[in-house]
């Protein structure tokens, strides 16, 4: 029996790996197939991305902020910086567990850094939890098992941490500061660590102060060394409209001189900044950063880097680029389409997986929960579906902002359609489940049991983060039929195809800049062929520091009852 079980596990793992390797999105793929790429290279919310070159020199690994979404610290792999796949998560649960076993929107993992330490052949990821301190996890293989997160510097306000191992083996750590926790920001500090990077051995030193300048909100620093210079590359000026700085010194503790090296310029790409620099074996240099697209989150761009007078000009150089009305000599602006990085060969097109047929007993890597996973959130099965159990609402329930069991994934493009086939099992009144687009405002199309019938409802909540109540709109009532199964408890079951379509609207904000707005239209079908638009058009809104997400919602009212659930047959992203 054990032999057959192990064979089944191996088969499931192989199937998942194959799906990852071969997946090509219908809605966004940056590789143009002619030696060029079109930005963004990842059109999804991988906020505050950082990247490192792997031990072989031919692999690239990217991680990003995951806040309190679990599994956290996604690990993406690429061979050419254009085609990416999700290969792992470094955090399976966030400590302290009693804190993160319930949703902590916007808290948790802020702006991580990923580095390979050649001295001990180990990968490190550092991050700051703004309420708790500096954390680290390590692994010998980024696609393998990472150690349990460890807090190595306790305290409030430390965020956006990044290490540097010098040629002599000494280690330094740079970080930013969160005003919301320590009542100051816009400064960067450096301290020395033990050679293994696991303990601070000096007090922090302020090496840069952007207060009172256009470089305010200096944060997100990344630490490098090149040709005897210590480099700190960091964003400044604020998330939606800021720019990228590069600063250099002959000592890790400064003093540093700084230049603006990437700005919006004449493009419509707002606030291009915060990311990671990589040097290729071919001698080329590249920079991955984010663009804040509001409801869609922070998507990942790739820029060429050219060195001018010893400074890393990022993106396209067109004369002098303006930043805050000032012409910046060393600044570039974002490229839309450009030749791919020279990595010595051409690799197949591959994109982060979006679809899930739930045909293995391992949940796809694109999915995250809103808190540390609990077995009552949901479980896989060997029968071709995933079961999501109903969230039991609190006695003073306001909205689903409290729910940890939302099974969600990132939006993958400006325009896309998400369709799912589900079966709702309701063992009692007011048990329901369905398809949602979730953020600080959210809407869902659900089947809810009312008596011995099911109602198709649209549930909408605006300002969920402020505790606002939901609004419910009844769309249709389904009378019991011979196809509606009733079992011994008795439970009522009903299958349905649910769909949401996201359409980019755009527009301008109050400051005249680009507004990244999207509208969502729900639809349903009883046979999977003919879909009927239904409900009100919903304006998609981001979550707390993250983009809106799409996925499965299941809930029931508080009280003693047998829990209901939703069986998800499949979930597909299409045009």
XYZ file of C-alpha atoms in Angstrom:
575
model
C 0.000 0.000 0.000
C 2.824 2.393 0.941
C 4.450 1.764 -2.460
C 1.274 2.808 -4.298
C 0.833 5.867 -2.081
C 4.383 7.052 -2.770
C 3.861 6.476 -6.489
C 0.698 8.600 -6.382
C 2.513 11.399 -4.550
C 5.356 11.295 -7.082
C 2.902 11.400 -9.984
C 1.077 14.381 -8.468
C 4.362 16.222 -7.960
C 5.441 15.473 -11.522
C 2.124 16.679 -12.922
C 2.379 19.941 -11.004
C 5.988 20.523 -12.082
C 5.079 19.844 -15.718
C 2.156 22.265 -15.528
C 4.478 24.931 -14.112
C 7.141 24.373 -16.787
C 4.765 24.380 -19.731
C 2.212 26.969 -18.688
C 1.535 29.875 -21.024
C -1.043 32.444 -20.014
C -3.844 33.389 -22.380
C -4.022 36.888 -20.934
C -0.411 38.068 -20.500
C 2.941 36.770 -21.728
C 5.857 39.231 -22.020
C 8.010 37.146 -24.398
C 7.274 38.278 -27.955
C 8.977 35.250 -29.517
C 11.293 37.389 -31.653
C 14.074 38.098 -29.184
C 12.219 40.965 -27.522
C 9.939 41.337 -24.514
C 7.152 43.707 -23.545
C 6.811 45.036 -20.010
C 5.608 44.198 -17.458
C 7.400 40.860 -17.323
C 5.062 39.788 -14.500
C 1.683 41.493 -14.837
C 0.626 40.544 -11.316
C 1.010 41.885 -7.791
C 4.533 40.899 -6.762
C 5.032 43.946 -4.590
C 8.538 45.170 -3.667
C 10.304 42.535 -5.780
C 13.882 41.492 -5.148
C 16.017 39.151 -7.214
C 19.325 37.352 -6.918
C 21.554 35.272 -9.155
C 21.618 31.624 -8.089
C 24.647 29.543 -7.205
C 25.099 28.356 -10.802
C 25.198 31.890 -12.170
C 22.505 30.897 -14.665
C 19.392 30.907 -12.489
C 17.467 33.883 -11.158
C 15.243 33.816 -8.101
C 12.693 36.466 -7.217
C 10.682 37.030 -4.062
C 8.223 39.736 -3.038
C 6.177 41.109 -0.167
C 3.435 38.728 0.934
C 2.279 40.494 4.111
C 0.021 38.052 6.008
C -1.003 35.949 2.988
C -0.035 32.289 3.335
C 1.912 30.519 1.993
C 4.173 33.569 2.017
C 7.394 34.753 0.444
C 6.773 33.372 -3.056
C 9.860 32.104 -4.874
C 9.821 32.597 -8.646
C 12.483 31.192 -10.958
C 13.686 32.323 -14.366
C 16.500 31.553 -16.756
C 16.234 34.797 -18.741
C 14.528 37.387 -16.449
C 11.524 37.439 -18.818
C 9.870 34.033 -18.416
C 9.007 33.283 -14.786
C 7.364 30.437 -12.901
C 6.363 30.011 -9.251
C 8.535 27.259 -7.781
C 8.112 27.568 -4.018
C 7.136 29.598 -0.965
C 9.689 30.192 1.774
C 7.111 30.624 4.542
C 4.409 28.053 5.251
C 3.183 29.877 8.379
C 4.095 33.213 9.951
C 5.204 33.489 13.575
C 4.051 34.278 16.171
C 1.338 31.828 15.208
C -1.362 33.068 17.562
C -1.063 36.481 15.878
C -1.097 35.322 12.257
C -3.618 32.509 12.634
C -6.204 35.223 11.972
C -6.077 37.813 9.165
C -3.615 40.654 9.730
C -4.203 42.684 6.578
C -1.158 44.767 5.648
C 1.057 43.337 8.398
C 3.674 40.600 8.249
C 6.258 40.386 5.459
C 7.348 43.803 4.172
C 9.793 44.226 1.259
C 12.006 41.141 1.559
C 15.449 40.644 0.060
C 16.826 37.379 -1.316
C 20.571 36.733 -1.459
C 22.986 33.868 -2.088
C 25.915 33.836 0.359
C 28.863 32.209 -1.408
C 30.764 31.895 1.870
C 28.464 29.159 3.183
C 26.564 28.268 -0.029
C 23.260 29.336 1.537
C 20.302 31.377 0.340
C 18.898 33.982 2.730
C 15.648 35.939 2.744
C 15.417 38.886 5.141
C 12.336 40.971 5.830
C 11.040 43.424 8.356
C 7.805 42.851 10.233
C 7.015 46.458 11.186
C 5.517 45.428 14.526
C 7.990 42.752 15.572
C 11.453 43.175 14.042
C 13.840 41.734 11.467
C 13.263 38.129 10.372
C 15.315 35.701 8.319
C 14.883 32.280 6.741
C 17.547 30.235 4.934
C 17.829 27.331 2.502
C 20.496 25.422 0.619
C 18.126 25.125 -2.344
C 15.582 27.908 -2.991
C 13.190 25.324 -4.438
C 13.562 23.121 -1.355
C 12.782 23.532 2.335
C 13.388 26.859 4.067
C 14.081 27.122 7.784
C 11.429 28.324 10.203
C 11.443 32.148 10.282
C 13.600 33.557 13.055
C 13.453 37.048 14.552
C 17.074 38.210 14.779
C 16.530 41.885 15.741
C 13.474 42.705 17.856
C 11.768 46.076 17.732
C 9.178 48.215 15.970
C 9.564 50.113 12.731
C 12.389 48.230 11.006
C 11.368 47.401 7.430
C 12.839 46.671 4.003
C 15.983 44.860 5.166
C 18.834 43.719 2.912
C 22.227 42.121 3.711
C 25.610 42.471 2.021
C 28.481 40.029 2.466
C 31.813 41.735 1.794
C 34.892 40.098 0.290
C 36.419 39.780 3.761
C 33.387 37.828 5.030
C 31.925 40.661 7.098
C 28.169 41.188 6.821
C 26.187 44.431 6.842
C 22.459 45.067 6.909
C 20.621 48.099 5.529
C 16.989 48.917 6.320
C 14.284 51.579 6.154
C 11.881 52.732 8.859
C 8.067 52.851 9.076
C 6.673 56.108 10.428
C 3.449 54.344 11.419
C 5.392 52.285 13.972
C 8.324 54.432 15.133
C 7.194 57.973 14.176
C 10.038 58.690 11.769
C 10.883 57.633 8.235
C 12.740 58.654 5.047
C 16.053 57.548 6.561
C 18.164 54.509 5.752
C 20.408 52.861 8.324
C 23.275 50.355 8.185
C 24.552 48.084 10.942
C 27.118 45.290 11.051
C 26.035 41.696 11.560
C 27.892 38.546 12.531
C 29.485 36.858 9.480
C 26.580 34.397 9.289
C 24.127 37.315 9.159
C 22.158 36.072 12.150
C 22.943 38.665 14.830
C 23.579 42.426 14.941
C 26.962 43.434 16.376
C 26.697 47.210 15.967
C 24.101 49.901 16.420
C 22.408 51.365 13.318
C 24.001 54.343 11.561
C 21.930 56.777 9.474
C 23.538 56.761 6.032
C 20.849 58.691 4.114
C 18.167 61.219 5.054
C 15.517 62.179 2.507
C 13.406 64.290 4.860
C 12.423 67.676 3.477
C 13.542 66.855 -0.066
C 12.144 65.258 -3.219
C 13.786 62.079 -1.900
C 11.330 61.838 0.993
C 9.905 58.382 1.725
C 13.298 56.827 1.086
C 12.799 53.136 1.805
C 13.165 49.709 0.198
C 17.008 49.751 0.054
C 19.038 47.017 -1.603
C 22.760 46.569 -0.816
C 25.501 45.745 -3.399
C 29.213 46.086 -4.016
C 30.843 46.787 -7.398
C 34.410 47.753 -8.256
C 35.208 48.751 -4.691
C 32.072 50.870 -4.284
C 29.296 50.075 -1.829
C 25.948 50.686 -3.496
C 22.525 51.260 -1.969
C 19.708 51.351 -4.503
C 16.374 52.532 -3.154
C 13.088 54.193 -4.086
C 12.162 57.686 -2.971
C 9.365 60.188 -3.454
C 6.435 57.920 -2.573
C 4.918 54.777 -4.048
C 2.616 56.132 -6.801
C 4.821 58.923 -8.138
C 8.361 58.263 -6.913
C 11.686 57.502 -8.576
C 14.724 55.265 -8.119
C 17.930 56.386 -6.444
C 21.400 54.896 -6.587
C 23.954 55.927 -3.984
C 27.594 54.965 -3.535
C 30.341 55.139 -0.961
C 33.770 53.699 -0.287
C 32.530 52.525 3.128
C 29.340 50.617 4.002
C 28.698 53.309 6.639
C 29.013 56.195 4.180
C 29.023 59.028 3.491
C 27.012 58.297 0.325
C 26.478 60.433 -2.762
C 23.222 59.820 -4.641
C 21.726 60.219 -8.109
C 18.277 59.677 -9.598
C 18.710 56.771 -12.049
C 15.100 55.916 -13.063
C 11.994 58.107 -13.278
C 8.692 58.287 -15.148
C 10.040 60.842 -17.603
C 7.881 61.186 -20.713
C 6.171 57.811 -20.209
C 2.853 56.996 -18.534
C 4.550 54.497 -16.201
C 4.033 56.051 -12.791
C 6.475 55.667 -9.897
C 8.945 53.199 -11.453
C 11.142 52.087 -8.559
C 12.071 49.568 -5.816
C 13.538 46.315 -6.937
C 16.691 44.347 -7.562
C 19.785 44.699 -9.750
C 21.392 41.635 -11.370
C 24.661 41.211 -13.259
C 24.743 38.562 -16.012
C 27.606 36.315 -17.089
C 27.427 38.116 -20.451
C 28.384 41.370 -18.709
C 24.913 42.922 -19.010
C 23.162 44.531 -16.070
C 19.389 44.601 -15.493
C 16.976 45.991 -12.923
C 13.598 44.571 -11.892
C 11.189 46.999 -10.203
C 7.475 47.579 -9.651
C 4.796 49.923 -10.943
C 1.837 50.602 -8.660
C -1.356 49.910 -10.626
C -3.754 50.474 -7.731
C -6.503 47.832 -7.937
C -4.157 45.481 -9.832
C -1.367 45.878 -7.271
C 2.329 46.348 -7.980
C 3.427 44.683 -11.217
C 7.013 43.824 -12.186
C 9.020 45.622 -14.895
C 12.445 44.793 -16.323
C 14.873 47.566 -17.309
C 18.284 47.461 -19.010
C 21.089 49.138 -17.032
C 23.875 51.114 -18.706
C 26.771 52.564 -16.733
C 27.396 56.269 -17.395
C 30.299 57.981 -15.596
C 30.190 55.161 -13.076
C 26.422 55.495 -12.414
C 23.763 52.883 -13.328
C 21.313 54.526 -15.719
C 18.188 52.350 -15.749
C 15.720 51.987 -18.611
C 15.848 54.084 -21.768
C 18.105 57.111 -21.930
C 16.489 59.903 -23.980
C 18.515 63.061 -23.397
C 17.888 64.146 -19.846
C 14.893 62.659 -18.027
C 12.717 64.841 -15.819
C 11.961 63.959 -12.210
C 9.876 66.473 -10.230
C 10.400 68.979 -13.027
C 14.190 68.683 -12.779
C 16.355 67.308 -15.572
C 18.336 64.358 -14.224
C 21.591 63.613 -16.053
C 21.851 59.942 -15.063
C 18.190 58.969 -15.105
C 16.515 56.740 -17.629
C 12.810 56.092 -18.122
C 10.925 52.782 -18.419
C 11.098 50.778 -21.635
C 7.945 49.209 -23.037
C 9.496 46.792 -25.544
C 13.182 45.865 -25.582
C 15.572 43.091 -26.589
C 15.742 40.227 -24.110
C 18.713 39.827 -21.768
C 21.726 38.021 -23.221
C 21.877 34.820 -21.174
C 23.609 32.737 -23.849
C 20.587 30.830 -25.168
C 16.848 31.032 -25.763
C 14.459 29.513 -23.240
C 10.825 28.421 -23.737
C 7.971 30.767 -22.933
C 6.700 30.207 -19.408
C 4.361 32.245 -17.189
C 3.176 31.946 -13.588
C 0.362 29.382 -13.441
C -3.197 30.714 -13.082
C -5.466 27.755 -13.932
C -6.126 24.851 -11.599
C -7.984 21.644 -12.436
C -7.472 20.395 -8.841
C -6.433 17.005 -10.189
C -3.592 16.528 -7.696
C -3.559 16.365 -3.919
C -1.325 19.455 -3.744
C -2.797 22.948 -3.926
C -1.441 24.994 -6.825
C 1.299 27.484 -5.923
C -0.738 30.439 -7.196
C -3.172 30.159 -4.277
C -2.910 31.897 -0.904
C -5.052 32.081 2.237
C -5.741 35.249 4.227
C -4.057 33.846 7.362
C -1.918 30.918 8.509
C -3.488 27.797 7.053
C -5.893 25.846 9.245
C -7.238 22.425 8.253
C -10.789 23.757 8.504
C -10.046 26.265 5.720
C -10.032 23.550 3.077
C -8.435 20.330 1.875
C -7.465 18.701 -1.417
C -8.964 15.409 -2.537
C -7.889 12.681 -4.991
C -11.208 13.023 -6.813
C -10.542 16.068 -9.012
C -11.815 18.852 -6.770
C -10.681 21.010 -3.854
C -12.976 21.413 -0.840
C -13.249 24.859 0.811
C -15.128 24.755 4.121
C -17.430 27.566 5.163
C -15.950 30.279 7.351
C -17.992 30.422 10.549
C -18.723 34.099 10.975
C -18.142 35.848 14.302
C -21.050 36.771 16.553
C -20.638 40.464 15.621
C -19.962 39.763 11.948
C -19.646 42.781 9.666
C -18.007 41.400 6.524
C -15.503 38.879 5.147
C -12.485 41.008 6.095
C -12.383 38.701 9.142
C -12.158 35.470 7.125
C -8.902 33.549 6.818
C -10.278 30.829 4.539
C -10.571 32.877 1.337
C -8.789 30.895 -1.388
C -7.367 33.637 -3.606
C -4.840 34.354 -6.325
C -3.454 37.532 -7.889
C -5.036 39.235 -10.888
C -2.900 38.254 -13.923
C -3.596 41.008 -16.481
C -5.494 44.207 -17.169
C -8.299 42.321 -18.883
C -9.223 38.725 -18.109
C -12.050 36.318 -17.306
C -12.113 33.918 -14.349
C -14.520 30.971 -14.555
C -15.080 28.202 -12.042
C -17.291 25.160 -11.655
C -18.400 24.588 -8.069
C -20.798 22.498 -6.039
C -22.172 24.040 -2.849
C -23.082 21.683 -0.015
C -25.344 23.408 2.518
C -26.242 21.451 5.640
C -28.099 24.358 7.195
C -29.681 27.735 6.472
C -27.460 30.576 5.204
C -24.509 28.454 4.179
C -23.132 29.790 0.932
C -20.143 29.957 -1.380
C -19.008 31.172 -4.756
C -16.651 33.357 -6.756
C -15.204 36.630 -5.465
C -12.983 39.564 -6.352
C -11.580 40.682 -3.022
C -9.985 43.853 -1.684
C -10.871 46.680 0.665
C -14.030 46.700 -1.435
C -15.200 43.273 -2.579
C -18.014 41.576 -4.427
C -18.983 37.921 -4.800
C -21.464 35.841 -6.755
C -22.645 33.044 -4.466
C -25.184 30.270 -4.034
C -26.877 30.556 -0.626
C -29.257 28.044 0.930
C -32.585 29.594 1.929
C -34.967 26.969 3.279
C -34.737 24.071 0.835
C -33.886 26.321 -2.082
C -30.761 28.028 -3.322
C -30.591 31.712 -4.120
C -28.029 33.157 -6.501
C -26.881 36.352 -4.794
C -24.399 39.140 -5.328
C -22.759 40.162 -2.051
C -20.955 43.511 -2.135
C -19.076 45.384 0.559
C -17.446 48.796 0.262
C -14.815 49.814 2.810
C -14.620 46.340 4.267
C -11.443 47.366 6.075
C -13.476 49.968 7.969
C -16.046 47.441 9.165
C -18.811 48.394 6.727
C -21.707 45.938 6.331
C -22.420 43.894 3.217
C -25.223 44.508 0.752
C -27.009 41.493 -0.704
C -28.828 41.438 -4.035
C -30.937 38.381 -4.896
C -30.544 37.521 -8.571
C -32.440 34.257 -8.930
C -34.023 31.493 -6.845
C -33.511 27.893 -7.869
C -36.281 25.488 -6.933
C -35.154 21.967 -5.967
C -34.900 19.563 -8.910
C -34.071 15.910 -9.296
C -30.471 16.952 -9.924
C -30.225 18.658 -6.536
C -28.913 15.935 -4.272
C -30.146 15.607 -0.686
C -28.231 13.446 1.773
C -28.718 12.131 5.283
C -28.029 15.190 7.467
C -29.884 16.477 5.411
C -27.650 18.547 3.155
C -28.685 20.257 -0.048
C -26.205 20.284 -2.937
C -26.189 22.364 -6.097
C -23.655 22.784 -8.905
C -23.132 25.991 -10.861
C -20.697 27.647 -13.249
C -19.701 31.132 -12.076
C -17.724 33.754 -13.960
C -16.297 37.227 -13.510
C -14.823 39.416 -16.235
C -12.384 42.223 -15.449
C -12.117 45.154 -17.850
C -9.517 47.895 -17.585
C -11.110 51.352 -17.578
C -8.141 53.638 -16.898
C -8.810 57.338 -16.562
C -7.115 60.159 -14.661
C -6.835 60.784 -10.946
C -7.343 64.097 -9.143
C -3.694 65.032 -9.758
C -3.974 64.430 -13.505
C -2.010 61.180 -13.384
C -3.059 57.776 -14.682
C -5.861 56.038 -12.838
C -5.771 52.253 -12.987
C -9.470 51.489 -12.584
C -11.216 48.257 -13.533
C -14.828 47.119 -13.728
C -16.053 43.613 -12.918
C -19.092 41.908 -14.464
C -20.412 38.653 -12.972
C -22.191 35.881 -14.888
C -23.574 32.399 -14.227
C -24.441 29.290 -16.196
C -26.263 26.079 -15.388
C -24.716 24.074 -18.217
C -21.280 25.696 -18.664
C -22.165 26.821 -22.179
C -24.620 29.697 -21.998
C -23.658 32.375 -19.479
C -25.958 35.107 -18.242
C -24.573 38.440 -17.053
C -26.004 39.290 -13.664
C -25.726 41.676 -10.748
C -24.287 45.167 -10.604
C -21.019 46.120 -12.277
C -18.414 46.337 -9.511
C -15.401 48.650 -9.405
C -12.396 46.588 -8.372
C -10.329 47.936 -5.464
C -6.987 46.907 -4.009
C -6.494 45.302 -0.609
C -4.211 46.538 2.172
C -0.848 47.056 0.396
C -1.826 44.376 -2.149
C -3.802 44.252 -5.354
C -7.299 42.836 -5.544
C -7.454 39.039 -5.716
C -9.861 36.572 -7.295
C -10.940 33.191 -6.030
C -13.319 31.228 -3.841
C -15.398 32.407 -0.880
C -17.392 30.177 1.501
C -19.147 31.188 4.716
C -21.978 30.556 7.151
C -23.518 32.346 10.103
C -22.301 31.888 13.665
C -23.818 29.141 15.776
C -23.694 25.426 16.394
C -24.288 23.603 13.141
C -22.643 21.102 10.841
C -20.266 23.032 8.599
C -21.068 23.471 4.914
C -18.572 23.589 2.073
C -17.804 24.325 -1.561
C -16.205 21.731 -3.845
C -14.234 23.500 -6.583
C -14.016 21.329 -9.698
C -11.783 23.725 -11.633
C -10.734 27.376 -11.905
C -9.620 28.869 -15.241
C -8.283 32.230 -16.420
C -9.059 33.099 -20.050
C -9.409 36.139 -22.268
